[in-house]
Amino acid sequence: MKHILILLSALMFYPFLALAGSGGSTEPRELCLLDLQAYFSGNMHIAHSDIQGDTFVGGDAFLKHFTINGRISVGGHLLASDGTITEDAEAGSAKTSRISKPRRVKTGENFYHQNSLYHEQLVEFSDRLKSLPNTSSAEILSGKIEIVAKDDLNIVSISAYDLKRAHKLVLKGSTNSILIINVDNEGLERAEFYRMSLELEGVRAENIIYNFYNSKKLLLGMVGPVKRTYGTGIQGTLIAPHASVKFFMGVIDGGLYAKTLEDSIPTGQVDPLKIRSPRLRRMVCKQ
């Protein structure tokens, strides 16, 4: 009898011992905005466009002739047709037709907490970047904006008015240079990153952030190098926590985080490139 009691005691404590020995935890992994390829706290509309990574939509999602190359989570209603979802699709409710490759479409999900957390991270990240003191300035001459990233962390402010008028943006720096471009909307009805050439010299797209911190509307598209290469457009991540975005005829080599995506017609693509800098991730992720 004594041996049986010892055996039962060992079995009762085994799960806890195994957990402690493996370094495991019962706590879920902390959500981080920067692990997503695209995030919208409100609604998202996509037509004839792709998002090459995990996507989170706090409101409703309307997808047609599309690809989501990853997981999509939708807080409201998911209406999707004629497209591909390569990982799981989860939503409060859903209606889908002619969708290929989803592992499953799960409904009845409640993403209120997750959306609140992502939105808080986005707003705080944008506000924090905006509050950082400038380390250098942009040179603007005859419609050309040139920014040189001389330090490890570079903060530059430009106006949405100058960005809208420019026909060329040149970003220079080393491969390790982090470049934050804070864009002040200055009371314009809409900020534009549209119909212009963009050239990178040394600095890498995964280390560039365009922070449209006070824009309510944002137009994106038709941006890229003079000598086009496939899949190259706006190089860097865009954050616009209060903006309704229109994005078409273009590519984003980085994340897109905003309030809503109004449309992406005729074509728009968000490529699988994320912010991986530990310094920037620590500003957002509790890891």
Backbone as numpy.savetxt, mean C-alpha at the origin, in Angstrom:
# Nx Ny Nz CAx CAy CAz Cx Cy Cz
-1.42 -46.79 40.77 -2.25 -45.58 40.77 -1.39 -44.31 40.77
-0.29 -44.39 41.56 0.61 -43.26 41.64 1.22 -42.94 40.27
1.60 -43.98 39.51 2.19 -43.79 38.18 1.19 -43.18 37.21
-0.09 -43.56 37.35 -1.13 -43.01 36.45 -1.30 -41.52 36.69
-1.31 -41.11 37.99 -1.46 -39.69 38.31 -0.30 -38.87 37.76
0.92 -39.41 37.87 2.09 -38.71 37.33 1.97 -38.56 35.82
1.52 -39.62 35.12 1.36 -39.57 33.67 0.31 -38.54 33.26
-0.84 -38.51 33.99 -1.89 -37.54 33.66 -1.40 -36.11 33.88
-0.63 -35.87 34.94 -0.10 -34.54 35.20 0.83 -34.10 34.08
1.66 -35.01 33.60 2.59 -34.69 32.52 1.84 -34.35 31.25
0.77 -35.10 30.96 0.00 -34.84 29.75 -0.71 -33.49 29.83
-1.18 -33.12 31.02 -1.85 -31.84 31.19 -0.91 -30.67 30.95
0.34 -30.82 31.39 1.30 -29.74 31.25 2.05 -29.76 29.93
1.95 -30.84 29.15 2.73 -30.97 27.93 2.52 -29.85 26.92
1.26 -29.46 26.64 1.08 -28.37 25.65 1.80 -27.09 26.04
1.79 -26.77 27.35 2.42 -25.54 27.79 3.93 -25.66 27.71
4.46 -26.83 28.04 5.89 -27.05 27.93 6.35 -26.99 26.49
5.55 -27.60 25.60 5.90 -27.59 24.18 5.89 -26.17 23.62
4.89 -25.38 24.04 4.79 -24.00 23.58 5.97 -23.18 24.06
6.32 -23.37 25.34 7.44 -22.61 25.88 8.75 -23.04 25.22
8.89 -24.31 24.98 10.13 -24.80 24.40 10.31 -24.35 22.97
9.24 -24.17 22.24 9.33 -23.79 20.83 9.38 -22.29 20.64
9.16 -21.53 21.73 9.14 -20.07 21.60 7.84 -19.58 21.01
6.79 -20.43 20.98 5.51 -20.07 20.39 4.74 -19.10 21.27
3.64 -18.61 20.74 2.81 -17.67 21.47 1.37 -17.86 21.07
0.48 -17.64 22.02 -0.95 -17.73 21.71 -1.45 -16.42 21.11
-0.64 -15.37 21.12 -1.05 -14.09 20.56 -0.96 -14.11 19.04
-1.98 -13.58 18.33 -1.90 -13.53 16.86 -0.83 -12.55 16.41
-0.29 -12.77 15.23 0.73 -11.88 14.68 0.13 -10.50 14.47
0.88 -9.48 14.86 0.39 -8.11 14.76 0.19 -7.72 13.30
-0.96 -7.12 13.01 -1.23 -6.67 11.65 -0.37 -5.46 11.32
0.11 -5.41 10.10 0.92 -4.27 9.66 0.49 -3.84 8.27
0.18 -2.57 8.14 -0.25 -1.99 6.87 0.73 -2.30 5.75
2.03 -2.26 6.05 3.04 -2.41 5.02 3.16 -3.84 4.49
2.46 -4.79 5.10 2.42 -6.14 4.55 1.41 -6.27 3.42
0.55 -5.26 3.27 -0.43 -5.23 2.20 0.16 -4.57 0.96
-0.33 -4.97 -0.22 0.07 -4.26 -1.44 -0.83 -3.06 -1.68
-2.08 -3.18 -1.27 -3.01 -2.06 -1.43 -4.00 -2.07 -0.27
-4.34 -0.87 0.19 -5.31 -0.73 1.29 -6.18 0.49 1.03
-7.49 0.31 1.24 -8.44 1.42 1.12 -9.40 1.31 2.30
-9.49 2.38 3.09 -10.37 2.35 4.25 -11.83 2.38 3.84
-12.12 2.91 2.65 -13.49 2.95 2.12 -13.67 1.94 1.00
-14.23 2.37 -0.13 -14.55 1.48 -1.24 -13.42 1.37 -2.25
-13.47 0.33 -3.07 -12.50 0.13 -4.15 -13.22 -0.30 -5.41
-12.90 0.35 -6.53 -13.40 -0.03 -7.85 -12.21 -0.39 -8.74
-12.27 -1.55 -9.35 -11.21 -1.97 -10.26 -11.85 -2.55 -11.52
-11.36 -2.12 -12.68 -11.81 -2.69 -13.96 -10.61 -2.74 -14.90
-10.40 -3.91 -15.49 -9.28 -4.10 -16.43 -7.94 -3.76 -15.77
-7.78 -4.15 -14.52 -6.59 -3.78 -13.77 -6.18 -4.90 -12.83
-4.94 -4.79 -12.32 -4.36 -5.82 -11.47 -3.78 -5.21 -10.20
-3.87 -5.96 -9.11 -3.11 -5.67 -7.90 -2.31 -6.92 -7.58
-1.01 -6.78 -7.62 -0.12 -7.94 -7.48 0.28 -8.15 -6.02
-0.70 -8.43 -5.17 -0.42 -8.67 -3.76 -1.68 -8.61 -2.93
-1.52 -8.84 -1.62 -2.67 -8.84 -0.71 -3.32 -7.47 -0.66
-4.66 -7.49 -0.62 -5.45 -6.26 -0.70 -6.50 -6.25 0.41
-6.68 -5.11 1.05 -7.68 -4.97 2.11 -8.56 -3.77 1.79
-9.87 -3.98 1.85 -10.85 -2.93 1.56 -11.79 -2.84 2.75
-11.85 -1.66 3.37 -12.72 -1.50 4.52 -14.19 -1.43 4.18
-14.51 -0.88 2.99 -15.89 -0.75 2.55 -16.28 -1.85 1.58
-16.85 -1.44 0.43 -17.26 -2.40 -0.60 -16.22 -2.45 -1.72
-16.14 -3.59 -2.39 -15.20 -3.77 -3.50 -15.95 -4.21 -4.74
-15.71 -3.51 -5.85 -16.36 -3.79 -7.13 -15.27 -4.11 -8.15
-15.19 -5.36 -8.59 -14.10 -5.82 -9.44 -14.65 -6.43 -10.72
-14.04 -6.04 -11.85 -14.45 -6.61 -13.13 -13.26 -6.65 -14.07
-13.03 -7.81 -14.71 -11.87 -8.00 -15.59 -10.60 -7.59 -14.83
-10.20 -8.40 -13.89 -9.18 -8.02 -12.91 -8.35 -9.23 -12.50
-7.26 -8.92 -11.80 -6.48 -9.93 -11.10 -6.09 -9.39 -9.73
-6.38 -10.15 -8.70 -5.82 -9.92 -7.37 -4.86 -11.07 -7.12
-3.58 -10.81 -7.23 -2.58 -11.87 -7.08 -2.21 -11.98 -5.60
-3.15 -12.51 -4.83 -2.98 -12.63 -3.39 -4.33 -12.76 -2.74
-4.39 -12.43 -1.46 -5.63 -12.48 -0.69 -6.35 -11.14 -0.78
-7.68 -11.18 -0.77 -8.46 -9.95 -0.66 -9.43 -10.09 0.49
-9.45 -9.07 1.34 -10.38 -9.00 2.47 -11.23 -7.75 2.31
-12.55 -7.92 2.42 -13.48 -6.82 2.17 -14.44 -6.72 3.35
-14.46 -5.54 3.97 -15.32 -5.37 5.13 -16.79 -5.35 4.80
-17.14 -4.85 3.61 -18.54 -4.79 3.19 -18.87 -5.88 2.19
-19.37 -5.45 1.02 -19.81 -6.39 0.00 -18.77 -6.50 -1.11
-18.49 -7.72 -1.52 -17.59 -7.99 -2.64 -18.43 -8.38 -3.85
-18.34 -7.58 -4.92 -19.01 -7.88 -6.18 -17.92 -8.05 -7.22
-17.72 -9.26 -7.71 -16.58 -9.54 -8.59 -17.00 -10.45 -9.73
-16.48 -10.13 -10.94 -16.78 -10.97 -12.10 -15.62 -10.92 -13.09
-15.47 -12.00 -13.84 -14.50 -12.05 -14.95 -13.09 -11.70 -14.49
-12.61 -12.43 -13.50 -11.27 -12.13 -13.00 -10.65 -13.29 -12.26
-9.52 -13.01 -11.62 -8.75 -14.02 -10.91 -8.40 -13.53 -9.52
-8.61 -14.38 -8.54 -8.15 -14.16 -7.17 -7.32 -15.38 -6.81
-6.03 -15.20 -6.61 -5.15 -16.37 -6.47 -5.13 -16.95 -5.07
-5.53 -16.15 -4.07 -5.59 -16.65 -2.70 -7.02 -16.55 -2.20
-7.21 -16.62 -0.89 -8.55 -16.59 -0.33 -9.21 -15.23 -0.52
-10.53 -15.24 -0.67 -11.34 -14.02 -0.68 -12.27 -14.09 0.53
-12.29 -13.01 1.33 -13.11 -12.95 2.53 -13.88 -11.64 2.51
-15.15 -11.69 2.89 -15.96 -10.48 2.84 -17.15 -10.61 3.79
-17.76 -9.45 4.09 -19.00 -9.49 4.84 -20.08 -10.21 4.08
-20.16 -9.89 2.77 -21.05 -10.60 1.85 -20.41 -10.58 0.48
-20.83 -11.47 -0.40 -20.17 -11.54 -1.71 -21.10 -12.09 -2.77
-20.89 -11.59 -3.99 -21.52 -12.16 -5.18 -20.45 -12.20 -6.26
-20.12 -13.38 -6.72 -19.06 -13.54 -7.70 -19.54 -14.37 -8.87
-18.95 -14.11 -10.04 -19.25 -14.90 -11.23 -18.03 -14.92 -12.15
-17.79 -16.08 -12.73 -16.68 -16.28 -13.66 -15.34 -15.84 -13.04
-15.10 -16.32 -11.82 -13.85 -16.04 -11.11 -13.01 -17.30 -11.13
-11.77 -17.17 -11.55 -10.88 -18.33 -11.59 -9.90 -18.31 -10.43
-9.55 -19.49 -9.99 -8.49 -19.76 -9.02 -8.72 -19.31 -7.59
-9.87 -18.91 -7.14 -9.93 -18.60 -5.71 -9.85 -19.89 -4.91
-9.10 -19.88 -3.82 -9.10 -21.06 -2.97 -10.47 -21.22 -2.32
-11.02 -20.09 -1.91 -12.37 -20.10 -1.35 -12.87 -18.66 -1.27
-14.19 -18.50 -1.27 -14.80 -17.20 -1.02 -15.60 -17.35 0.26
-15.13 -16.72 1.30 -15.73 -16.86 2.62 -16.50 -15.60 2.96
-17.74 -15.74 3.39 -18.58 -14.58 3.73 -18.93 -14.60 5.22
-19.58 -13.54 5.65 -19.94 -13.41 7.05 -18.81 -12.93 7.93
-17.74 -12.39 7.29 -16.58 -11.93 8.04 -16.79 -10.50 8.55
-16.22 -10.21 9.69 -16.27 -8.88 10.28 -14.85 -8.34 10.39
-14.54 -7.33 9.58 -13.19 -6.77 9.55 -13.12 -5.37 10.15
-14.08 -5.05 11.00 -14.11 -3.70 11.58 -12.82 -3.40 12.35
-12.41 -4.33 13.21 -11.20 -4.11 14.02 -9.97 -3.96 13.15
-9.83 -4.85 12.15 -8.65 -4.79 11.28 -8.61 -3.49 10.50
-9.77 -3.07 9.99 -9.81 -1.83 9.21 -9.45 -0.63 10.09
-9.96 -0.63 11.32 -9.64 0.47 12.24 -8.15 0.53 12.52
-7.53 -0.64 12.68 -6.10 -0.69 12.97 -5.28 -0.22 11.77
-5.61 -0.74 10.58 -4.89 -0.31 9.37 -5.04 1.19 9.14
-6.25 1.69 9.32 -6.49 3.12 9.09 -5.71 3.97 10.09
-5.67 3.55 11.33 -4.90 4.26 12.34 -3.42 4.27 11.99
-2.90 3.13 11.54 -1.50 3.06 11.14 -1.21 3.99 9.97
-2.12 4.02 8.99 -1.93 4.86 7.82 -1.91 6.34 8.18
-2.89 6.79 8.96 -2.97 8.21 9.33 -1.76 8.61 10.18
-1.40 7.77 11.15 -0.27 8.10 12.01 1.04 8.12 11.23
1.20 7.19 10.30 2.40 7.15 9.47 2.51 8.41 8.62
1.40 8.78 7.97 1.40 9.98 7.14 1.70 11.23 7.97
1.07 11.35 9.14 1.29 12.51 10.00 2.73 12.56 10.50
3.27 11.41 10.81 4.65 11.38 11.33 5.64 11.80 10.25
5.44 11.31 9.04 6.34 11.70 7.95 6.22 13.19 7.65
5.01 13.70 7.71 4.79 15.13 7.45 5.50 16.00 8.48
5.59 15.52 9.71 6.16 16.32 10.80 7.68 16.29 10.84
8.29 15.40 10.07 9.76 15.32 10.07 10.35 16.57 9.41
11.42 17.12 9.96 12.03 18.32 9.36 12.70 18.00 8.03
12.61 18.93 7.11 13.23 18.73 5.80 14.75 18.66 5.94
15.33 17.74 5.17 16.79 17.62 5.15 17.39 18.26 3.90
16.55 18.49 2.90 16.99 19.17 1.68 15.75 19.69 0.96
15.98 20.31 -0.18 14.86 20.89 -0.92 14.90 20.43 -2.38
13.78 20.59 -3.04 13.70 20.25 -4.45 14.12 21.44 -5.30
14.81 21.14 -6.38 15.15 22.17 -7.35 14.12 22.13 -8.47
13.49 23.26 -8.71 12.42 23.33 -9.71 12.79 24.37 -10.76
12.87 23.93 -12.01 13.26 24.84 -13.08 12.61 24.40 -14.38
11.85 25.29 -14.98 11.21 25.06 -16.29 10.45 23.74 -16.35
9.66 23.48 -15.32 8.81 22.29 -15.32 9.52 21.01 -14.95
10.79 21.10 -14.53 11.53 19.92 -14.09 11.80 20.02 -12.59
11.47 18.96 -11.86 11.74 18.88 -10.43 12.85 17.88 -10.21
13.91 18.29 -9.52 15.01 17.38 -9.22 15.24 17.34 -7.72
15.31 16.11 -7.19 15.54 15.92 -5.76 16.74 15.00 -5.59
17.70 15.43 -4.76 18.90 14.64 -4.49 18.85 14.15 -3.05
18.88 12.82 -2.89 18.88 12.21 -1.56 20.32 11.99 -1.12
20.83 12.87 -0.26 22.24 12.83 0.13 22.49 12.04 1.40
21.44 11.86 2.22 21.59 11.21 3.52 20.93 9.84 3.52
21.07 9.14 4.66 20.39 7.85 4.79 18.88 8.03 4.79
18.40 9.06 5.50 16.98 9.40 5.53 16.82 10.83 5.03
16.07 11.00 3.94 15.93 12.29 3.29 14.46 12.71 3.28
14.20 13.92 3.76 12.84 14.46 3.81 12.79 15.71 2.95
11.86 15.72 1.99 11.71 16.86 1.07 10.22 17.20 0.96
9.92 18.48 0.95 8.54 18.93 0.77 8.40 19.63 -0.57
7.32 19.31 -1.28 6.98 20.01 -2.51 5.49 20.31 -2.49
5.07 21.23 -3.33 3.65 21.56 -3.39 2.97 20.74 -4.49
1.72 20.43 -4.27 0.95 19.72 -5.29 0.82 20.57 -6.55
0.86 21.88 -6.39 0.78 22.77 -7.54 2.01 22.60 -8.43
3.21 22.56 -7.83 4.43 22.37 -8.62 4.47 20.99 -9.26
4.00 19.96 -8.52 3.98 18.61 -9.08 3.01 18.52 -10.26
1.90 19.19 -10.17 0.91 19.18 -11.25 1.45 19.86 -12.50
2.20 20.93 -12.34 2.73 21.67 -13.48 3.96 21.02 -14.11
4.63 20.14 -13.37 5.90 19.58 -13.84 5.68 18.57 -14.96
6.67 18.51 -15.85 6.64 17.50 -16.91 7.69 16.42 -16.67
8.57 16.65 -15.64 9.62 15.67 -15.37 10.00 15.73 -13.89
10.18 14.54 -13.30 10.64 14.41 -11.92 11.87 13.51 -11.92
12.97 14.00 -11.38 14.22 13.24 -11.32 14.59 13.04 -9.85
14.79 11.78 -9.45 15.14 11.44 -8.08 16.52 10.78 -8.08
17.45 11.38 -7.31 18.81 10.87 -7.28 19.20 10.48 -5.86
20.08 9.48 -5.75 20.57 9.08 -4.44 21.29 7.76 -4.52
21.72 7.25 -3.37 22.37 5.94 -3.34 21.31 4.85 -3.20
21.73 3.61 -3.35 20.79 2.49 -3.27 20.23 2.33 -1.86
20.89 2.88 -0.86 20.43 2.78 0.53 19.68 4.03 1.00
19.59 5.03 0.15 18.92 6.28 0.54 17.41 6.09 0.65
16.85 6.50 1.77 15.39 6.54 1.94 14.93 7.96 1.62
13.95 8.07 0.75 13.48 9.38 0.30 11.99 9.53 0.58
11.65 10.48 1.44 10.26 10.80 1.75 9.91 12.13 1.08
8.91 12.11 0.21 8.47 13.33 -0.48 7.09 13.69 0.06
7.03 14.72 0.89 5.76 15.20 1.43 5.14 16.20 0.47
3.93 15.92 0.03 3.26 16.75 -0.98 2.12 17.52 -0.32
2.24 18.85 -0.32 1.23 19.72 0.27 0.21 20.11 -0.80
-1.05 19.80 -0.55 -2.08 20.03 -1.55 -2.39 21.52 -1.76
-2.08 22.36 -0.77 -2.21 23.82 -0.90 -3.59 24.29 -1.35
-4.61 23.62 -0.94 -5.95 24.06 -1.27 -6.43 23.73 -2.66
-5.61 23.02 -3.45 -6.08 22.59 -4.77 -7.22 21.59 -4.62
-8.13 21.61 -5.57 -9.24 20.65 -5.51 -8.73 19.22 -5.65
-7.67 19.04 -6.47 -7.16 17.70 -6.70 -5.65 17.74 -6.92
-4.93 16.86 -6.24 -3.51 16.68 -6.51 -3.35 15.74 -7.69
-2.27 15.94 -8.47 -2.05 15.12 -9.66 -0.60 14.64 -9.73
-0.44 13.36 -9.96 0.85 12.77 -10.30 0.59 12.08 -11.63
0.65 12.87 -12.72 -0.02 12.47 -13.96 0.69 13.10 -15.17
0.81 12.29 -16.23 1.34 12.75 -17.51 2.70 13.43 -17.36
3.67 12.68 -16.87 5.01 13.22 -16.72 6.01 12.08 -16.73
7.28 12.42 -16.97 8.34 11.42 -16.93 8.94 11.38 -15.53
9.38 10.21 -15.14 9.99 10.00 -13.83 11.27 9.20 -14.02
12.39 9.75 -13.58 13.67 9.08 -13.74 14.32 8.88 -12.37
14.78 7.65 -12.11 15.52 7.35 -10.89 17.00 7.19 -11.23
17.85 7.78 -10.42 19.30 7.63 -10.58 19.87 7.17 -9.25
20.06 5.88 -9.11 20.63 5.31 -7.89 19.61 4.90 -6.86
18.74 5.80 -6.46 17.75 5.52 -5.43 16.79 4.43 -5.92
16.36 3.56 -4.98 15.51 2.43 -5.34 14.05 2.71 -5.00
13.16 2.14 -5.80 11.73 2.39 -5.64 11.22 1.97 -4.27
11.74 0.87 -3.70 11.25 0.40 -2.40 11.63 1.33 -1.25
12.49 2.33 -1.52 12.89 3.29 -0.50 12.30 4.67 -0.73
11.29 4.76 -1.60 10.67 6.05 -1.92 9.22 6.05 -1.45
8.82 7.12 -0.77 7.42 7.29 -0.35 6.95 8.67 -0.77
5.81 8.72 -1.43 5.13 9.97 -1.76 3.97 10.11 -0.77
4.03 11.12 0.06 3.05 11.30 1.14 2.11 12.45 0.80
0.95 12.12 0.25 -0.08 13.13 -0.06 -0.94 13.29 1.20
-0.39 13.95 2.19 -0.96 13.91 3.53 -2.25 14.70 3.69
-2.50 15.71 2.86 -3.73 16.49 3.01 -4.55 16.56 1.73
-4.31 15.65 0.81 -5.09 15.62 -0.43 -6.43 14.91 -0.21
-7.50 15.49 -0.76 -8.82 14.85 -0.71 -9.12 14.09 -2.01
-8.47 14.55 -3.11 -8.59 13.86 -4.39 -7.20 13.72 -4.99
-6.96 12.59 -5.66 -5.64 12.34 -6.22 -5.78 11.61 -7.55
-5.15 12.16 -8.58 -5.15 11.57 -9.91 -3.77 10.99 -10.20
-3.71 9.71 -10.57 -2.46 9.02 -10.85 -2.49 8.39 -12.22
-1.35 8.41 -12.93 -1.29 7.68 -14.19 -0.40 8.36 -15.21
0.00 7.56 -16.21 0.82 8.04 -17.32 2.11 8.67 -16.83
2.77 7.98 -15.88 4.04 8.42 -15.32 5.05 7.31 -15.52
6.30 7.68 -15.88 7.34 6.67 -16.04 8.55 7.24 -16.75
9.56 6.40 -16.94 10.77 6.87 -17.62 10.52 7.18 -19.09
11.40 8.02 -19.65 11.27 8.38 -21.07 11.39 7.13 -21.94
12.39 6.30 -21.65 12.54 5.03 -22.34 11.78 3.98 -21.55
10.59 3.69 -21.99 9.70 2.81 -21.25 10.21 1.38 -21.20
10.07 0.76 -20.03 10.27 -0.66 -19.88 9.00 -1.24 -19.29
8.73 -2.50 -19.58 7.47 -3.10 -19.15 7.35 -3.07 -17.62
6.20 -2.64 -17.14 5.94 -2.66 -15.71 6.56 -1.52 -14.94
7.02 -0.48 -15.61 7.65 0.64 -14.92 6.77 1.88 -15.04
6.43 2.46 -13.90 5.60 3.66 -13.90 5.97 4.53 -12.73
5.02 4.80 -11.83 5.31 5.54 -10.61 6.11 4.60 -9.71
7.36 4.93 -9.50 8.23 4.06 -8.71 8.28 4.57 -7.28
7.74 3.75 -6.38 7.66 4.13 -4.98 6.25 3.92 -4.45
6.12 4.00 -3.14 4.84 3.79 -2.46 4.11 5.11 -2.30
2.79 5.08 -2.48 1.96 6.27 -2.33 1.04 6.10 -1.13
1.04 7.11 -0.25 0.10 7.11 0.87 -0.72 8.40 0.82
-2.02 8.22 0.93 -2.94 9.36 0.86 -4.16 9.02 1.71
-4.05 9.15 3.03 -5.08 8.63 3.93 -6.45 9.25 3.79
-6.54 10.46 3.21 -7.83 11.15 3.12 -8.31 11.29 1.68
-7.64 10.64 0.74 -7.90 10.90 -0.68 -8.72 9.81 -1.36
-9.59 10.28 -2.26 -10.22 9.41 -3.25 -9.33 9.41 -4.48
-8.88 8.23 -4.88 -7.87 8.10 -5.93 -8.50 7.65 -7.24
-8.08 8.31 -8.33 -8.35 7.82 -9.68 -7.02 7.43 -10.29
-6.94 6.20 -10.77 -5.67 5.67 -11.25 -5.92 4.90 -12.53
-5.29 5.34 -13.63 -5.50 4.64 -14.89 -4.33 4.89 -15.84
-4.22 4.01 -16.82 -3.15 4.08 -17.81 -1.80 4.22 -17.12
-1.53 3.31 -16.20 -0.25 3.42 -15.51 0.05 2.25 -14.61
1.22 2.31 -14.00 1.74 1.28 -13.12 2.28 1.94 -11.87
2.11 1.29 -10.73 2.74 1.73 -9.48 3.67 0.62 -9.04
4.95 0.92 -8.95 5.93 -0.04 -8.44 6.08 0.18 -6.94
5.08 -0.21 -6.20 5.07 0.00 -4.76 3.66 -0.14 -4.22
3.47 0.16 -2.95 2.16 0.05 -2.34 1.29 1.26 -2.63
-0.02 1.06 -2.49 -0.99 2.13 -2.64 -1.95 2.06 -1.46
-1.93 3.11 -0.62 -2.73 3.14 0.60 -3.49 4.46 0.63
-4.82 4.39 0.59 -5.63 5.61 0.48 -7.01 5.38 1.08
-7.86 6.39 0.93 -9.23 6.30 1.44 -10.09 5.44 0.52
-10.14 5.79 -0.77 -10.90 5.02 -1.74 -10.17 4.97 -3.07
-10.48 3.95 -3.85 -10.04 3.88 -5.24 -11.30 3.99 -6.08
-11.45 5.14 -6.75 -12.69 5.42 -7.47 -12.78 4.63 -8.77
-11.68 4.54 -9.49 -11.67 3.72 -10.70 -10.24 3.51 -11.14
-10.03 2.54 -12.01 -8.72 2.27 -12.59 -8.90 1.92 -14.06
-9.65 2.76 -14.75 -9.98 2.53 -16.15 -9.15 3.46 -17.02
-8.60 3.03 -18.18 -8.78 1.69 -18.75 -7.87 0.63 -18.16
-6.68 0.98 -17.71 -5.82 -0.04 -17.10 -4.97 0.58 -16.00
-4.79 -0.17 -14.96 -3.91 0.23 -13.88 -3.32 -1.02 -13.26
-2.10 -0.92 -12.78 -1.47 -2.09 -12.18 -0.63 -1.66 -10.98
-0.80 -2.36 -9.86 0.01 -2.14 -8.67 0.92 -3.35 -8.55
2.22 -3.13 -8.71 3.19 -4.23 -8.77 3.66 -4.65 -7.38
4.18 -5.89 -7.28 4.53 -6.46 -5.97 5.86 -5.95 -5.42
5.87 -4.71 -5.01 7.06 -4.13 -4.41 6.63 -3.38 -3.16
7.22 -3.72 -2.01 6.80 -3.16 -0.73 7.96 -2.47 -0.03
7.61 -1.68 0.99 8.60 -1.04 1.85 9.18 -2.11 2.78
10.49 -2.31 2.70 11.13 -3.32 3.54 12.14 -2.73 4.52
12.34 -1.43 4.45 13.28 -0.78 5.36 12.86 -0.98 6.81
13.72 -1.58 7.66 13.37 -1.73 9.08 13.06 -0.40 9.75
13.76 0.64 9.34 13.55 1.96 9.93 12.13 2.46 9.67
11.64 2.29 8.45 10.29 2.73 8.11 9.25 1.79 8.70
9.51 0.50 8.69 8.55 -0.44 9.24 8.32 -0.23 10.72
9.38 0.18 11.43 9.21 0.44 12.86 8.28 1.62 13.13
8.15 2.52 12.16 7.22 3.63 12.31 5.76 3.18 12.24
5.53 2.04 11.61 4.18 1.58 11.32 3.81 0.33 12.11
4.70 -0.63 12.11 4.41 -1.97 12.61 4.89 -2.14 14.04
4.08 -2.73 14.86 4.46 -3.03 16.25 5.10 -4.42 16.28
6.33 -4.49 15.79 7.03 -5.76 15.67 8.42 -5.66 16.28
